[in-house]
Amino acid sequence: MRQSNYVQTRRHHKKLWIEHADSISCLAVHNGYVYSGSWDKTLKVWRISDLKCLESIKAHEDAINGLVAVEGSVYSASADGKIKVWKREGKNRHSLNGVLEGHKEVSFNAVVVSGNVVYGACSDGYLMGWTLGNKRVCEVKGHEMSVLSLCVMGDFFCSGSADKSIGIWKMGVDGGLFKVGVIKGHEGGVRCLQASPVCVGGGFMLYSGSLDRSLRVWWVPNYCSSTTDKPYLKSTNDMNLKLLPFNDC
């Protein structure tokens, strides 16, 4: 390892520049690269073929909480209240291509991209969205407490919160969110969400991981397919949701 791969962090101590100095909080994989975000405020780029760290970016002024990579761009969500857009230039370098700012003194906990809209999960319970041209198209109060996780399945949008609930939304053609249901059942905040399609019967499977140490599996039916619904402001009817059994490991 070359000497240039080391940086002096404090007297009589050296640290590899390719190492994160704090917890790795999020990962994204895209086009032969792995991106790692950390509480040390840096974004690192790794080549999958040889596991080499190609770049270390001092990306934010506070911890990085979420990453997503799509079509040559990387979006990093941070506790500094910003989502930053990084564009790959050449083979190994990324440059700052845009900054999306949320509410003052509010953290972004997660980020997803659907089509041409970037959505952020805010610590004040809001969901915010921007077009790739940095135009804000969505700002709704989704939860009573911090939004911790997001996922997208088709034109459905799901948000998990510290209030122990999961919001189910439909995405409008302009990027707006229409609330169509709420899932309740966890006894702790919903920290992570993933979804997969269902080939028979329609709808999709939603997987939720919670701070209550449980993993739950839900079937969410196709619902509210109308494109004439007004954007969610206060409340709508709940969906018919089914909790599927999940055997102990």
Tab-separated table of C-alpha atoms in Angstrom:
chain	number	residue	atom	x	y	z
A	1	MET	CA	0.000	0.000	0.000
A	2	ARG	CA	1.419	3.337	-1.036
A	3	GLN	CA	2.116	6.066	1.519
A	4	SER	CA	-0.385	8.297	-0.300
A	5	ASN	CA	-3.126	5.943	0.833
A	6	TYR	CA	-2.640	7.156	4.400
A	7	VAL	CA	-3.771	10.373	6.019
A	8	GLN	CA	-2.670	11.760	9.376
A	9	THR	CA	-5.727	11.941	11.618
A	10	ARG	CA	-4.031	12.763	14.919
A	11	ARG	CA	-0.544	12.698	16.357
A	12	HIS	CA	1.185	9.293	16.216
A	13	HIS	CA	-1.780	7.722	14.451
A	14	LYS	CA	-2.346	7.032	10.772
A	15	LYS	CA	-5.483	5.871	9.019
A	16	LEU	CA	-6.151	4.553	5.532
A	17	TRP	CA	-8.004	7.132	3.449
A	18	ILE	CA	-10.082	4.302	2.017
A	19	GLU	CA	-11.425	3.497	5.493
A	20	HIS	CA	-14.513	5.090	6.969
A	21	ALA	CA	-13.880	6.731	10.341
A	22	ASP	CA	-17.369	5.977	11.664
A	23	SER	CA	-20.301	3.629	11.084
A	24	ILE	CA	-21.288	2.849	7.498
A	25	SER	CA	-24.976	3.740	7.406
A	26	CYS	CA	-26.024	3.006	3.820
A	27	LEU	CA	-24.995	1.368	0.549
A	28	ALA	CA	-26.000	1.628	-3.093
A	29	VAL	CA	-24.979	-0.545	-6.052
A	30	HIS	CA	-25.035	0.665	-9.649
A	31	ASN	CA	-23.285	-0.084	-12.911
A	32	GLY	CA	-20.336	-1.985	-11.472
A	33	TYR	CA	-19.780	0.255	-8.444
A	34	VAL	CA	-20.664	0.130	-4.754
A	35	TYR	CA	-21.248	3.442	-2.969
A	36	SER	CA	-20.905	3.631	0.826
A	37	GLY	CA	-22.203	6.448	2.997
A	38	SER	CA	-21.093	6.970	6.572
A	39	TRP	CA	-21.669	8.912	9.743
A	40	ASP	CA	-18.163	10.268	9.106
A	41	LYS	CA	-19.836	12.492	6.447
A	42	THR	CA	-17.999	10.881	3.518
A	43	LEU	CA	-19.154	9.062	0.405
A	44	LYS	CA	-16.800	6.410	-0.956
A	45	VAL	CA	-16.832	4.757	-4.378
A	46	TRP	CA	-15.736	1.119	-4.783
A	47	ARG	CA	-15.232	-0.858	-8.003
A	48	ILE	CA	-16.897	-4.249	-7.727
A	49	SER	CA	-14.523	-6.083	-10.077
A	50	ASP	CA	-11.468	-5.706	-7.822
A	51	LEU	CA	-12.999	-4.171	-4.645
A	52	LYS	CA	-10.768	-1.129	-5.044
A	53	CYS	CA	-11.741	2.178	-3.458
A	54	LEU	CA	-11.580	4.709	-6.278
A	55	GLU	CA	-12.738	7.861	-4.567
A	56	SER	CA	-13.483	9.361	-1.156
A	57	ILE	CA	-15.738	12.423	-1.156
A	58	LYS	CA	-16.250	14.794	1.763
A	59	ALA	CA	-19.909	14.960	0.893
A	60	HIS	CA	-21.808	16.535	3.802
A	61	GLU	CA	-21.539	18.561	6.982
A	62	ASP	CA	-23.229	15.838	9.018
A	63	ALA	CA	-23.894	12.098	8.899
A	64	ILE	CA	-25.019	10.479	5.651
A	65	ASN	CA	-28.219	8.502	6.264
A	66	GLY	CA	-29.291	7.329	2.821
A	67	LEU	CA	-27.996	6.646	-0.687
A	68	VAL	CA	-29.509	5.777	-4.038
A	69	ALA	CA	-27.728	5.457	-7.385
A	70	VAL	CA	-29.462	5.618	-10.757
A	71	GLU	CA	-28.453	6.444	-14.340
A	72	GLY	CA	-24.960	7.667	-13.537
A	73	SER	CA	-25.984	9.833	-10.579
A	74	VAL	CA	-25.758	9.232	-6.835
A	75	TYR	CA	-28.121	10.890	-4.344
A	76	SER	CA	-26.953	11.235	-0.735
A	77	ALA	CA	-29.339	12.173	2.094
A	78	SER	CA	-27.835	13.671	5.226
A	79	ALA	CA	-28.546	14.849	8.741
A	80	ASP	CA	-27.378	18.278	7.554
A	81	GLY	CA	-30.805	18.698	5.907
A	82	LYS	CA	-29.598	18.302	2.332
A	83	ILE	CA	-29.841	15.771	-0.454
A	84	LYS	CA	-26.866	16.110	-2.769
A	85	VAL	CA	-26.654	14.902	-6.351
A	86	TRP	CA	-23.304	13.526	-7.536
A	87	LYS	CA	-22.672	12.990	-11.244
A	88	ARG	CA	-20.057	10.573	-12.515
A	89	GLU	CA	-17.509	12.251	-14.768
A	90	GLY	CA	-15.113	9.985	-16.593
A	91	LYS	CA	-14.284	6.593	-15.165
A	92	ASN	CA	-13.556	7.258	-11.520
A	93	ARG	CA	-14.589	10.768	-10.522
A	94	HIS	CA	-17.838	12.266	-9.252
A	95	SER	CA	-18.708	15.947	-9.005
A	96	LEU	CA	-21.492	17.802	-7.211
A	97	ASN	CA	-24.368	18.349	-9.636
A	98	GLY	CA	-27.088	19.734	-7.377
A	99	VAL	CA	-28.299	20.332	-3.822
A	100	LEU	CA	-31.870	19.791	-2.607
A	101	GLU	CA	-32.641	21.505	0.693
A	102	GLY	CA	-35.363	20.610	3.158
A	103	HIS	CA	-36.740	22.383	6.189
A	104	LYS	CA	-34.379	24.262	8.471
A	105	GLU	CA	-32.717	22.133	11.163
A	106	VAL	CA	-34.407	18.979	9.857
A	107	SER	CA	-32.558	15.800	8.932
A	108	PHE	CA	-33.044	13.702	5.798
A	109	ASN	CA	-33.168	10.052	6.853
A	110	ALA	CA	-33.712	8.314	3.501
A	111	VAL	CA	-33.919	9.010	-0.223
A	112	VAL	CA	-35.490	7.231	-3.213
A	113	VAL	CA	-35.827	8.039	-6.903
A	114	SER	CA	-38.903	7.189	-8.970
A	115	GLY	CA	-38.884	8.215	-12.610
A	116	ASN	CA	-37.778	11.828	-12.709
A	117	VAL	CA	-38.612	12.616	-9.067
A	118	VAL	CA	-36.342	12.446	-6.006
A	119	TYR	CA	-38.094	11.912	-2.659
A	120	GLY	CA	-36.652	12.555	0.788
A	121	ALA	CA	-37.768	11.334	4.227
A	122	CYS	CA	-37.643	14.110	6.823
A	123	SER	CA	-37.158	13.960	10.580
A	124	ASP	CA	-40.131	16.311	11.085
A	125	GLY	CA	-42.545	13.793	9.528
A	126	TYR	CA	-42.660	15.397	6.087
A	127	LEU	CA	-42.140	13.789	2.701
A	128	MET	CA	-40.563	16.030	0.086
A	129	GLY	CA	-40.015	15.553	-3.626
A	130	TRP	CA	-38.175	17.315	-6.435
A	131	THR	CA	-37.849	16.770	-10.144
A	132	LEU	CA	-34.388	15.988	-11.460
A	133	GLY	CA	-34.351	19.644	-12.508
A	134	ASN	CA	-34.495	20.634	-8.796
A	135	LYS	CA	-38.129	21.826	-8.906
A	136	ARG	CA	-40.052	20.965	-5.736
A	137	VAL	CA	-43.225	19.040	-6.587
A	138	CYS	CA	-44.171	17.486	-3.253
A	139	GLU	CA	-44.271	18.548	0.402
A	140	VAL	CA	-46.729	16.657	2.606
A	141	LYS	CA	-46.963	15.880	6.304
A	142	GLY	CA	-46.838	12.109	6.130
A	143	HIS	CA	-46.343	11.120	9.768
A	144	GLU	CA	-46.567	12.456	13.300
A	145	MET	CA	-42.935	11.563	13.944
A	146	SER	CA	-39.721	11.205	11.970
A	147	VAL	CA	-39.860	9.354	8.645
A	148	LEU	CA	-37.172	6.659	8.779
A	149	SER	CA	-37.533	4.648	5.571
A	150	LEU	CA	-38.891	4.753	2.023
A	151	CYS	CA	-39.487	2.352	-0.843
A	152	VAL	CA	-41.211	2.416	-4.222
A	153	MET	CA	-43.098	-0.327	-6.059
A	154	GLY	CA	-44.584	0.652	-9.403
A	155	ASP	CA	-46.705	3.725	-8.776
A	156	PHE	CA	-46.974	2.964	-5.053
A	157	PHE	CA	-44.834	4.801	-2.509
A	158	CYS	CA	-44.297	3.517	1.041
A	159	SER	CA	-42.996	5.413	4.076
A	160	GLY	CA	-41.990	3.968	7.447
A	161	SER	CA	-41.925	6.130	10.540
A	162	ALA	CA	-40.851	6.406	14.157
A	163	ASP	CA	-44.596	6.650	14.899
A	164	LYS	CA	-44.670	2.838	14.244
A	165	SER	CA	-46.822	3.134	11.118
A	166	ILE	CA	-46.299	2.634	7.389
A	167	GLY	CA	-47.927	5.053	4.982
A	168	ILE	CA	-49.099	3.789	1.575
A	169	TRP	CA	-49.272	6.387	-1.176
A	170	LYS	CA	-49.972	6.573	-4.891
A	171	MET	CA	-47.654	8.770	-6.947
A	172	GLY	CA	-49.245	11.244	-9.343
A	173	VAL	CA	-47.896	11.944	-12.807
A	174	ASP	CA	-46.525	15.261	-11.530
A	175	GLY	CA	-44.754	13.648	-8.570
A	176	GLY	CA	-47.406	14.471	-5.976
A	177	LEU	CA	-48.339	11.894	-3.331
A	178	PHE	CA	-51.903	10.655	-2.669
A	179	LYS	CA	-52.380	8.780	0.591
A	180	VAL	CA	-54.428	5.601	0.197
A	181	GLY	CA	-53.745	3.722	3.406
A	182	VAL	CA	-51.877	3.199	6.659
A	183	ILE	CA	-50.393	-0.013	8.043
A	184	LYS	CA	-50.220	-0.387	11.818
A	185	GLY	CA	-48.866	-3.368	13.689
A	186	HIS	CA	-45.291	-2.707	14.709
A	187	GLU	CA	-44.463	-1.792	18.295
A	188	GLY	CA	-41.414	0.262	17.319
A	189	GLY	CA	-40.299	2.606	14.588
A	190	VAL	CA	-40.221	1.195	11.051
A	191	ARG	CA	-36.553	1.434	10.129
A	192	CYS	CA	-36.465	-0.319	6.746
A	193	LEU	CA	-38.829	-1.204	3.891
A	194	GLN	CA	-38.554	-3.324	0.761
A	195	ALA	CA	-41.185	-4.485	-1.727
A	196	SER	CA	-41.566	-7.106	-4.434
A	197	PRO	CA	-44.268	-7.657	-7.083
A	198	VAL	CA	-46.914	-10.377	-6.903
A	199	CYS	CA	-47.525	-12.231	-10.160
A	200	VAL	CA	-50.826	-13.833	-9.130
A	201	GLY	CA	-53.615	-11.852	-7.510
A	202	GLY	CA	-52.136	-8.416	-8.081
A	203	GLY	CA	-50.771	-5.956	-5.581
A	204	PHE	CA	-47.338	-6.355	-4.041
A	205	MET	CA	-45.511	-7.758	-1.040
A	206	LEU	CA	-44.178	-5.262	1.489
A	207	TYR	CA	-41.446	-6.222	3.966
A	208	SER	CA	-40.967	-4.044	7.049
A	209	GLY	CA	-38.162	-4.186	9.603
A	210	SER	CA	-38.705	-2.427	12.908
A	211	LEU	CA	-36.905	-1.299	16.021
A	212	ASP	CA	-39.209	-3.758	17.831
A	213	ARG	CA	-36.880	-6.462	16.400
A	214	SER	CA	-39.570	-7.946	14.154
A	215	LEU	CA	-39.723	-8.469	10.406
A	216	ARG	CA	-43.251	-8.356	9.021
A	217	VAL	CA	-44.556	-9.285	5.590
A	218	TRP	CA	-47.657	-7.589	4.186
A	219	TRP	CA	-49.715	-8.097	1.062
A	220	VAL	CA	-50.861	-4.753	-0.320
A	221	PRO	CA	-53.627	-5.056	-2.953
A	222	ASN	CA	-53.943	-2.841	-5.989
A	223	TYR	CA	-56.154	0.006	-4.841
A	224	CYS	CA	-57.032	3.576	-5.739
A	225	SER	CA	-56.112	3.264	-9.413
A	226	SER	CA	-58.021	6.409	-10.300
A	227	THR	CA	-55.889	9.286	-11.534
A	228	THR	CA	-58.535	11.837	-10.569
A	229	ASP	CA	-57.982	11.696	-6.809
A	230	LYS	CA	-56.944	14.956	-5.223
A	231	PRO	CA	-53.595	15.132	-3.416
A	232	TYR	CA	-53.757	13.902	0.186
A	233	LEU	CA	-54.199	16.685	2.699
A	234	LYS	CA	-55.776	15.259	5.851
A	235	SER	CA	-57.143	11.717	5.721
A	236	THR	CA	-58.447	9.004	3.419
A	237	ASN	CA	-59.936	5.544	3.819
A	238	ASP	CA	-57.606	2.788	4.972
A	239	MET	CA	-56.696	-0.027	2.633
A	240	ASN	CA	-57.528	-3.682	3.187
A	241	LEU	CA	-54.168	-5.047	4.306
A	242	LYS	CA	-53.164	-8.560	5.235
A	243	LEU	CA	-50.310	-9.557	7.522
A	244	LEU	CA	-48.811	-12.807	6.282
A	245	PRO	CA	-47.268	-15.355	8.669
A	246	PHE	CA	-43.476	-15.267	8.855
A	247	ASN	CA	-41.892	-18.353	10.365
A	248	ASP	CA	-39.144	-18.004	12.950
A	249	CYS	CA	-35.649	-18.723	11.643
